[in-house]
Amino acid sequence: SCDEALQAVDVRFFERVGTKVWAGERTGAIAVRNAETGAVEQRLAFTHARQQDFVWCLLALGKRVWAGYSSGAIRIYHAETAELLKEVMAHKGGVSDLVSFDQRIYSASSDCTVGVWHLSTSTLGALYKGHSGAIRCLCCHSDLLFSGSDDASVRAWTTSGTTKAVMNNHKGPVLALTVNGGFLWAAAEEWTITIWDVASFKKVKVIDQHKAKVNSLISVKDTVWSASHDRSI
């Protein structure tokens, strides 16, 4: 059964890919599972410099699955066969997040840069620089790309790579971002969530209801859900 197939599995994140679920495991591998039974159909694992290369993020887009790794590598797989189609190494640090926006793929890295990839050719077009700490998360809204960093700031970027605004005063590294109803929500390691107006880039409110770092945010209709290491939602 599916319950039996998923026993004793330590998974960091999931990505739904057609009739499969791709799971990033804490071992560093990607397990491609049957969405109905949970059974592993393929396991994708790589090494870098003779050490395990850990998958940090996944992005399914059409017939491709993009995967960011701790080595800085980005590997692109066929969504149906899991065949490795391309491997690129543009970052000097691990790739922590991937998003699709305006016919491009954006990659966040611990080397403090945002990579801009052409969707049609899977080639690097540019590197956005400005953060002084590792970039943990990305979020898109209207014609802007937002990045959250260990330097405790969120940057708003235009599609040309210009920094339009820098939102500071977060209490620690920014771990998650989401936009809801014209407001940007930024979750920090020091327990708080800061809400910003995306038009004026002004701080609206700080929420401090959690008792440990907030590592995940998701928008659901007119609400925002937050998950914390204090084991609360």
PDB file of C-alpha atoms in Angstrom:
ATOM      1  CA  SER A   1       0.000   0.000   0.000  1.00  0.00           C
ATOM      2  CA  CYS A   2       0.979   3.651  -0.233  1.00  0.00           C
ATOM      3  CA  ASP A   3       1.257   3.873   3.575  1.00  0.00           C
ATOM      4  CA  GLU A   4       3.690   0.961   3.635  1.00  0.00           C
ATOM      5  CA  ALA A   5       5.740   2.354   0.751  1.00  0.00           C
ATOM      6  CA  LEU A   6       6.305   5.647   2.549  1.00  0.00           C
ATOM      7  CA  GLN A   7       7.378   4.300   5.913  1.00  0.00           C
ATOM      8  CA  ALA A   8      10.718   5.529   7.278  1.00  0.00           C
ATOM      9  CA  VAL A   9      11.256   8.022   4.437  1.00  0.00           C
ATOM     10  CA  ASP A  10      12.985  11.316   5.272  1.00  0.00           C
ATOM     11  CA  VAL A  11      11.895  13.812   2.592  1.00  0.00           C
ATOM     12  CA  ARG A  12      12.723  17.527   2.422  1.00  0.00           C
ATOM     13  CA  PHE A  13      10.234  18.538  -0.301  1.00  0.00           C
ATOM     14  CA  PHE A  14       7.930  17.276  -3.083  1.00  0.00           C
ATOM     15  CA  GLU A  15       7.156  18.281  -6.663  1.00  0.00           C
ATOM     16  CA  ARG A  16       4.185  16.873  -8.574  1.00  0.00           C
ATOM     17  CA  VAL A  17       5.232  15.904 -12.108  1.00  0.00           C
ATOM     18  CA  GLY A  18       2.371  14.442 -14.147  1.00  0.00           C
ATOM     19  CA  THR A  19       1.436  11.075 -12.647  1.00  0.00           C
ATOM     20  CA  LYS A  20       4.606  11.018 -10.526  1.00  0.00           C
ATOM     21  CA  VAL A  21       5.802  12.698  -7.374  1.00  0.00           C
ATOM     22  CA  TRP A  22       9.445  13.691  -7.318  1.00  0.00           C
ATOM     23  CA  ALA A  23      10.753  13.727  -3.749  1.00  0.00           C
ATOM     24  CA  GLY A  24      13.949  15.413  -2.626  1.00  0.00           C
ATOM     25  CA  GLU A  25      15.267  13.122   0.091  1.00  0.00           C
ATOM     26  CA  ARG A  26      17.635  14.067   2.917  1.00  0.00           C
ATOM     27  CA  THR A  27      20.077  11.520   1.502  1.00  0.00           C
ATOM     28  CA  GLY A  28      20.554  13.988  -1.351  1.00  0.00           C
ATOM     29  CA  ALA A  29      18.848  11.828  -3.981  1.00  0.00           C
ATOM     30  CA  ILE A  30      15.636  12.401  -5.923  1.00  0.00           C
ATOM     31  CA  ALA A  31      13.115   9.581  -5.624  1.00  0.00           C
ATOM     32  CA  VAL A  32      10.601   9.434  -8.475  1.00  0.00           C
ATOM     33  CA  ARG A  33       7.482   7.865  -6.975  1.00  0.00           C
ATOM     34  CA  ASN A  34       4.192   6.591  -8.330  1.00  0.00           C
ATOM     35  CA  ALA A  35       1.584   9.138  -7.210  1.00  0.00           C
ATOM     36  CA  GLU A  36      -0.999   6.409  -6.458  1.00  0.00           C
ATOM     37  CA  THR A  37       1.100   3.774  -4.712  1.00  0.00           C
ATOM     38  CA  GLY A  38       4.029   5.784  -3.432  1.00  0.00           C
ATOM     39  CA  ALA A  39       6.432   3.173  -4.770  1.00  0.00           C
ATOM     40  CA  VAL A  40       9.863   4.351  -5.937  1.00  0.00           C
ATOM     41  CA  GLU A  41      10.202   3.872  -9.692  1.00  0.00           C
ATOM     42  CA  GLN A  42      13.557   5.629 -10.110  1.00  0.00           C
ATOM     43  CA  ARG A  43      16.193   7.145  -7.873  1.00  0.00           C
ATOM     44  CA  LEU A  44      18.482   9.870  -9.175  1.00  0.00           C
ATOM     45  CA  ALA A  45      21.719  10.434  -7.271  1.00  0.00           C
ATOM     46  CA  PHE A  46      24.942  12.248  -8.165  1.00  0.00           C
ATOM     47  CA  THR A  47      28.302  12.951  -6.619  1.00  0.00           C
ATOM     48  CA  HIS A  48      30.483  16.051  -6.831  1.00  0.00           C
ATOM     49  CA  ALA A  49      34.176  16.028  -5.910  1.00  0.00           C
ATOM     50  CA  ARG A  50      33.625  12.441  -4.718  1.00  0.00           C
ATOM     51  CA  GLN A  51      30.920  13.523  -2.285  1.00  0.00           C
ATOM     52  CA  GLN A  52      27.149  13.222  -2.402  1.00  0.00           C
ATOM     53  CA  ASP A  53      25.580  16.125  -4.325  1.00  0.00           C
ATOM     54  CA  PHE A  54      22.407  17.039  -2.423  1.00  0.00           C
ATOM     55  CA  VAL A  55      19.299  18.176  -4.276  1.00  0.00           C
ATOM     56  CA  TRP A  56      18.036  21.413  -2.709  1.00  0.00           C
ATOM     57  CA  CYS A  57      15.077  22.351  -4.928  1.00  0.00           C
ATOM     58  CA  LEU A  58      12.897  21.185  -7.824  1.00  0.00           C
ATOM     59  CA  LEU A  59      10.845  22.982 -10.474  1.00  0.00           C
ATOM     60  CA  ALA A  60       8.549  21.135 -12.891  1.00  0.00           C
ATOM     61  CA  LEU A  61       7.805  23.042 -16.063  1.00  0.00           C
ATOM     62  CA  GLY A  62       6.171  21.353 -19.033  1.00  0.00           C
ATOM     63  CA  LYS A  63       8.220  18.337 -20.095  1.00  0.00           C
ATOM     64  CA  ARG A  64      11.240  19.373 -18.043  1.00  0.00           C
ATOM     65  CA  VAL A  65      12.164  19.172 -14.376  1.00  0.00           C
ATOM     66  CA  TRP A  66      14.859  21.535 -13.159  1.00  0.00           C
ATOM     67  CA  ALA A  67      16.820  20.523 -10.051  1.00  0.00           C
ATOM     68  CA  GLY A  68      19.201  22.682  -8.014  1.00  0.00           C
ATOM     69  CA  TYR A  69      22.044  21.033  -6.101  1.00  0.00           C
ATOM     70  CA  SER A  70      24.363  21.778  -3.189  1.00  0.00           C
ATOM     71  CA  SER A  71      27.382  21.860  -5.519  1.00  0.00           C
ATOM     72  CA  GLY A  72      25.893  24.713  -7.552  1.00  0.00           C
ATOM     73  CA  ALA A  73      24.913  22.402 -10.389  1.00  0.00           C
ATOM     74  CA  ILE A  74      21.536  22.605 -12.109  1.00  0.00           C
ATOM     75  CA  ARG A  75      20.379  19.392 -13.743  1.00  0.00           C
ATOM     76  CA  ILE A  76      17.488  19.279 -16.183  1.00  0.00           C
ATOM     77  CA  TYR A  77      15.521  16.054 -16.552  1.00  0.00           C
ATOM     78  CA  HIS A  78      12.839  14.784 -18.896  1.00  0.00           C
ATOM     79  CA  ALA A  79       9.607  14.886 -16.904  1.00  0.00           C
ATOM     80  CA  GLU A  80       8.327  11.519 -18.165  1.00  0.00           C
ATOM     81  CA  THR A  81      11.475   9.374 -18.384  1.00  0.00           C
ATOM     82  CA  ALA A  82      13.656  11.154 -15.766  1.00  0.00           C
ATOM     83  CA  GLU A  83      16.472  11.100 -18.334  1.00  0.00           C
ATOM     84  CA  LEU A  84      19.182  13.654 -17.597  1.00  0.00           C
ATOM     85  CA  LEU A  85      19.029  16.109 -20.509  1.00  0.00           C
ATOM     86  CA  LYS A  86      21.499  18.748 -19.439  1.00  0.00           C
ATOM     87  CA  GLU A  87      23.808  19.694 -16.593  1.00  0.00           C
ATOM     88  CA  VAL A  88      25.095  23.231 -16.099  1.00  0.00           C
ATOM     89  CA  MET A  89      27.398  24.771 -13.502  1.00  0.00           C
ATOM     90  CA  ALA A  90      27.114  28.560 -13.316  1.00  0.00           C
ATOM     91  CA  HIS A  91      26.889  29.154  -9.569  1.00  0.00           C
ATOM     92  CA  LYS A  92      29.772  28.922  -7.106  1.00  0.00           C
ATOM     93  CA  GLY A  93      27.422  27.910  -4.300  1.00  0.00           C
ATOM     94  CA  GLY A  94      24.411  25.685  -3.785  1.00  0.00           C
ATOM     95  CA  VAL A  95      21.158  26.385  -5.635  1.00  0.00           C
ATOM     96  CA  SER A  96      18.431  26.880  -3.036  1.00  0.00           C
ATOM     97  CA  ASP A  97      15.398  27.886  -5.121  1.00  0.00           C
ATOM     98  CA  LEU A  98      14.100  27.891  -8.691  1.00  0.00           C
ATOM     99  CA  VAL A  99      11.158  29.841 -10.134  1.00  0.00           C
ATOM    100  CA  SER A 100       9.718  30.444 -13.590  1.00  0.00           C
ATOM    101  CA  PHE A 101       8.873  34.009 -14.610  1.00  0.00           C
ATOM    102  CA  ASP A 102       8.553  35.878 -17.920  1.00  0.00           C
ATOM    103  CA  GLN A 103       9.820  32.988 -20.109  1.00  0.00           C
ATOM    104  CA  ARG A 104      12.875  32.615 -17.926  1.00  0.00           C
ATOM    105  CA  ILE A 105      14.056  30.435 -15.066  1.00  0.00           C
ATOM    106  CA  TYR A 106      15.575  32.165 -12.051  1.00  0.00           C
ATOM    107  CA  SER A 107      17.937  30.380  -9.654  1.00  0.00           C
ATOM    108  CA  ALA A 108      18.821  31.503  -6.120  1.00  0.00           C
ATOM    109  CA  SER A 109      22.254  30.579  -4.835  1.00  0.00           C
ATOM    110  CA  SER A 110      24.367  30.656  -1.712  1.00  0.00           C
ATOM    111  CA  ASP A 111      26.990  32.499  -3.807  1.00  0.00           C
ATOM    112  CA  CYS A 112      24.775  35.612  -3.291  1.00  0.00           C
ATOM    113  CA  THR A 113      23.596  35.770  -6.909  1.00  0.00           C
ATOM    114  CA  VAL A 114      20.411  35.146  -8.865  1.00  0.00           C
ATOM    115  CA  GLY A 115      20.926  33.265 -12.129  1.00  0.00           C
ATOM    116  CA  VAL A 116      18.748  34.079 -15.142  1.00  0.00           C
ATOM    117  CA  TRP A 117      18.229  31.208 -17.590  1.00  0.00           C
ATOM    118  CA  HIS A 118      16.670  31.254 -21.053  1.00  0.00           C
ATOM    119  CA  LEU A 119      13.793  28.787 -20.964  1.00  0.00           C
ATOM    120  CA  SER A 120      14.084  27.713 -24.601  1.00  0.00           C
ATOM    121  CA  THR A 121      17.825  26.967 -24.581  1.00  0.00           C
ATOM    122  CA  SER A 122      18.511  26.321 -20.869  1.00  0.00           C
ATOM    123  CA  THR A 123      21.489  28.667 -21.069  1.00  0.00           C
ATOM    124  CA  LEU A 124      22.568  31.315 -18.575  1.00  0.00           C
ATOM    125  CA  GLY A 125      21.690  34.853 -19.632  1.00  0.00           C
ATOM    126  CA  ALA A 126      22.807  36.876 -16.618  1.00  0.00           C
ATOM    127  CA  LEU A 127      23.691  36.902 -12.932  1.00  0.00           C
ATOM    128  CA  TYR A 128      21.986  39.444 -10.680  1.00  0.00           C
ATOM    129  CA  LYS A 129      24.305  40.734  -7.953  1.00  0.00           C
ATOM    130  CA  GLY A 130      23.566  42.867  -4.920  1.00  0.00           C
ATOM    131  CA  HIS A 131      22.998  40.642  -1.898  1.00  0.00           C
ATOM    132  CA  SER A 132      25.827  40.190   0.604  1.00  0.00           C
ATOM    133  CA  GLY A 133      24.540  36.854   1.922  1.00  0.00           C
ATOM    134  CA  ALA A 134      23.295  33.560   0.564  1.00  0.00           C
ATOM    135  CA  ILE A 135      19.971  33.828  -1.274  1.00  0.00           C
ATOM    136  CA  ARG A 136      17.394  31.440   0.189  1.00  0.00           C
ATOM    137  CA  CYS A 137      14.155  32.115  -1.705  1.00  0.00           C
ATOM    138  CA  LEU A 138      12.544  33.726  -4.735  1.00  0.00           C
ATOM    139  CA  CYS A 139       9.058  34.995  -5.517  1.00  0.00           C
ATOM    140  CA  CYS A 140       7.475  36.632  -8.575  1.00  0.00           C
ATOM    141  CA  HIS A 141       4.732  39.239  -8.786  1.00  0.00           C
ATOM    142  CA  SER A 142       3.596  41.366 -11.729  1.00  0.00           C
ATOM    143  CA  ASP A 143       6.835  42.506 -13.417  1.00  0.00           C
ATOM    144  CA  LEU A 144       9.063  42.047 -10.374  1.00  0.00           C
ATOM    145  CA  LEU A 145      11.237  39.294  -8.971  1.00  0.00           C
ATOM    146  CA  PHE A 146      11.801  39.234  -5.194  1.00  0.00           C
ATOM    147  CA  SER A 147      14.764  37.539  -3.490  1.00  0.00           C
ATOM    148  CA  GLY A 148      15.249  36.813   0.216  1.00  0.00           C
ATOM    149  CA  SER A 149      18.733  36.501   1.661  1.00  0.00           C
ATOM    150  CA  ASP A 150      20.860  35.683   4.683  1.00  0.00           C
ATOM    151  CA  ASP A 151      21.796  39.387   4.711  1.00  0.00           C
ATOM    152  CA  ALA A 152      18.307  39.943   6.241  1.00  0.00           C
ATOM    153  CA  SER A 153      17.024  41.815   3.196  1.00  0.00           C
ATOM    154  CA  VAL A 154      14.553  41.311   0.376  1.00  0.00           C
ATOM    155  CA  ARG A 155      15.418  42.789  -3.008  1.00  0.00           C
ATOM    156  CA  ALA A 156      12.947  43.676  -5.743  1.00  0.00           C
ATOM    157  CA  TRP A 157      14.428  43.201  -9.226  1.00  0.00           C
ATOM    158  CA  THR A 158      13.184  44.318 -12.621  1.00  0.00           C
ATOM    159  CA  THR A 159      13.374  41.826 -15.493  1.00  0.00           C
ATOM    160  CA  SER A 160      16.462  43.683 -16.738  1.00  0.00           C
ATOM    161  CA  GLY A 161      18.293  42.977 -13.465  1.00  0.00           C
ATOM    162  CA  THR A 162      18.018  46.441 -11.915  1.00  0.00           C
ATOM    163  CA  THR A 163      17.394  46.595  -8.175  1.00  0.00           C
ATOM    164  CA  LYS A 164      14.156  48.542  -7.753  1.00  0.00           C
ATOM    165  CA  ALA A 165      14.014  48.376  -3.957  1.00  0.00           C
ATOM    166  CA  VAL A 166      15.765  46.883  -0.938  1.00  0.00           C
ATOM    167  CA  MET A 167      13.578  45.955   2.018  1.00  0.00           C
ATOM    168  CA  ASN A 168      15.664  45.704   5.182  1.00  0.00           C
ATOM    169  CA  ASN A 169      15.045  45.307   8.916  1.00  0.00           C
ATOM    170  CA  HIS A 170      14.115  41.629   8.882  1.00  0.00           C
ATOM    171  CA  LYS A 171      15.192  39.812  12.009  1.00  0.00           C
ATOM    172  CA  GLY A 172      17.689  37.398  10.526  1.00  0.00           C
ATOM    173  CA  PRO A 173      17.931  35.508   7.230  1.00  0.00           C
ATOM    174  CA  VAL A 174      14.829  35.576   5.032  1.00  0.00           C
ATOM    175  CA  LEU A 175      13.753  31.973   4.476  1.00  0.00           C
ATOM    176  CA  ALA A 176      10.460  32.215   2.551  1.00  0.00           C
ATOM    177  CA  LEU A 177       8.473  34.654   0.416  1.00  0.00           C
ATOM    178  CA  THR A 178       4.947  34.833  -0.955  1.00  0.00           C
ATOM    179  CA  VAL A 179       2.687  37.525  -2.412  1.00  0.00           C
ATOM    180  CA  ASN A 180      -0.964  37.832  -1.496  1.00  0.00           C
ATOM    181  CA  GLY A 181      -3.364  40.655  -2.346  1.00  0.00           C
ATOM    182  CA  GLY A 182      -0.722  43.212  -3.232  1.00  0.00           C
ATOM    183  CA  PHE A 183       1.423  42.456  -0.189  1.00  0.00           C
ATOM    184  CA  LEU A 184       4.750  40.645   0.058  1.00  0.00           C
ATOM    185  CA  TRP A 185       5.121  38.347   3.069  1.00  0.00           C
ATOM    186  CA  ALA A 186       8.700  37.617   4.175  1.00  0.00           C
ATOM    187  CA  ALA A 187       9.454  34.930   6.776  1.00  0.00           C
ATOM    188  CA  ALA A 188      12.632  35.281   8.829  1.00  0.00           C
ATOM    189  CA  GLU A 189      14.776  32.895  10.819  1.00  0.00           C
ATOM    190  CA  GLU A 190      14.201  34.952  13.980  1.00  0.00           C
ATOM    191  CA  TRP A 191      10.539  33.936  14.289  1.00  0.00           C
ATOM    192  CA  THR A 192       8.912  36.889  12.513  1.00  0.00           C
ATOM    193  CA  ILE A 193       6.938  37.506   9.318  1.00  0.00           C
ATOM    194  CA  THR A 194       7.183  40.989   7.802  1.00  0.00           C
ATOM    195  CA  ILE A 195       4.495  42.255   5.427  1.00  0.00           C
ATOM    196  CA  TRP A 196       5.459  44.779   2.735  1.00  0.00           C
ATOM    197  CA  ASP A 197       3.350  46.784   0.284  1.00  0.00           C
ATOM    198  CA  VAL A 198       4.552  45.691  -3.180  1.00  0.00           C
ATOM    199  CA  ALA A 199       3.666  49.058  -4.744  1.00  0.00           C
ATOM    200  CA  SER A 200       5.429  51.358  -2.269  1.00  0.00           C
ATOM    201  CA  PHE A 201       7.862  48.816  -0.747  1.00  0.00           C
ATOM    202  CA  LYS A 202       6.914  50.143   2.686  1.00  0.00           C
ATOM    203  CA  LYS A 203       6.617  47.957   5.759  1.00  0.00           C
ATOM    204  CA  VAL A 204       2.992  47.322   6.726  1.00  0.00           C
ATOM    205  CA  LYS A 205       3.172  44.955   9.671  1.00  0.00           C
ATOM    206  CA  VAL A 206       5.370  42.524  11.599  1.00  0.00           C
ATOM    207  CA  ILE A 207       3.844  39.277  12.885  1.00  0.00           C
ATOM    208  CA  ASP A 208       5.621  37.551  15.777  1.00  0.00           C
ATOM    209  CA  GLN A 209       3.256  34.727  16.680  1.00  0.00           C
ATOM    210  CA  HIS A 210       5.722  31.884  16.106  1.00  0.00           C
ATOM    211  CA  LYS A 211       8.303  30.792  18.674  1.00  0.00           C
ATOM    212  CA  ALA A 212      10.943  29.488  16.247  1.00  0.00           C
ATOM    213  CA  LYS A 213      12.136  30.226  12.723  1.00  0.00           C
ATOM    214  CA  VAL A 214       9.472  30.369  10.002  1.00  0.00           C
ATOM    215  CA  ASN A 215      10.667  28.233   7.104  1.00  0.00           C
ATOM    216  CA  SER A 216       7.681  28.121   4.752  1.00  0.00           C
ATOM    217  CA  LEU A 217       4.852  30.340   3.460  1.00  0.00           C
ATOM    218  CA  ILE A 218       2.026  29.609   1.031  1.00  0.00           C
ATOM    219  CA  SER A 219      -0.856  31.753  -0.237  1.00  0.00           C
ATOM    220  CA  VAL A 220      -4.296  30.145  -0.313  1.00  0.00           C
ATOM    221  CA  LYS A 221      -6.953  32.487  -1.736  1.00  0.00           C
ATOM    222  CA  ASP A 222      -7.017  35.493   0.620  1.00  0.00           C
ATOM    223  CA  THR A 223      -5.032  33.809   3.396  1.00  0.00           C
ATOM    224  CA  VAL A 224      -1.347  33.090   4.008  1.00  0.00           C
ATOM    225  CA  TRP A 225      -0.248  29.906   5.782  1.00  0.00           C
ATOM    226  CA  SER A 226       3.053  29.782   7.660  1.00  0.00           C
ATOM    227  CA  ALA A 227       4.996  26.763   8.926  1.00  0.00           C
ATOM    228  CA  SER A 228       7.580  27.033  11.695  1.00  0.00           C
ATOM    229  CA  HIS A 229      10.153  24.951  13.532  1.00  0.00           C
ATOM    230  CA  ASP A 230       8.007  25.469  16.614  1.00  0.00           C
ATOM    231  CA  ARG A 231       5.838  22.743  15.041  1.00  0.00           C
ATOM    232  CA  SER A 232       2.903  25.067  14.456  1.00  0.00           C
ATOM    233  CA  ILE A 233       1.053  26.329  11.388  1.00  0.00           C
TER     234      ILE A 233
END
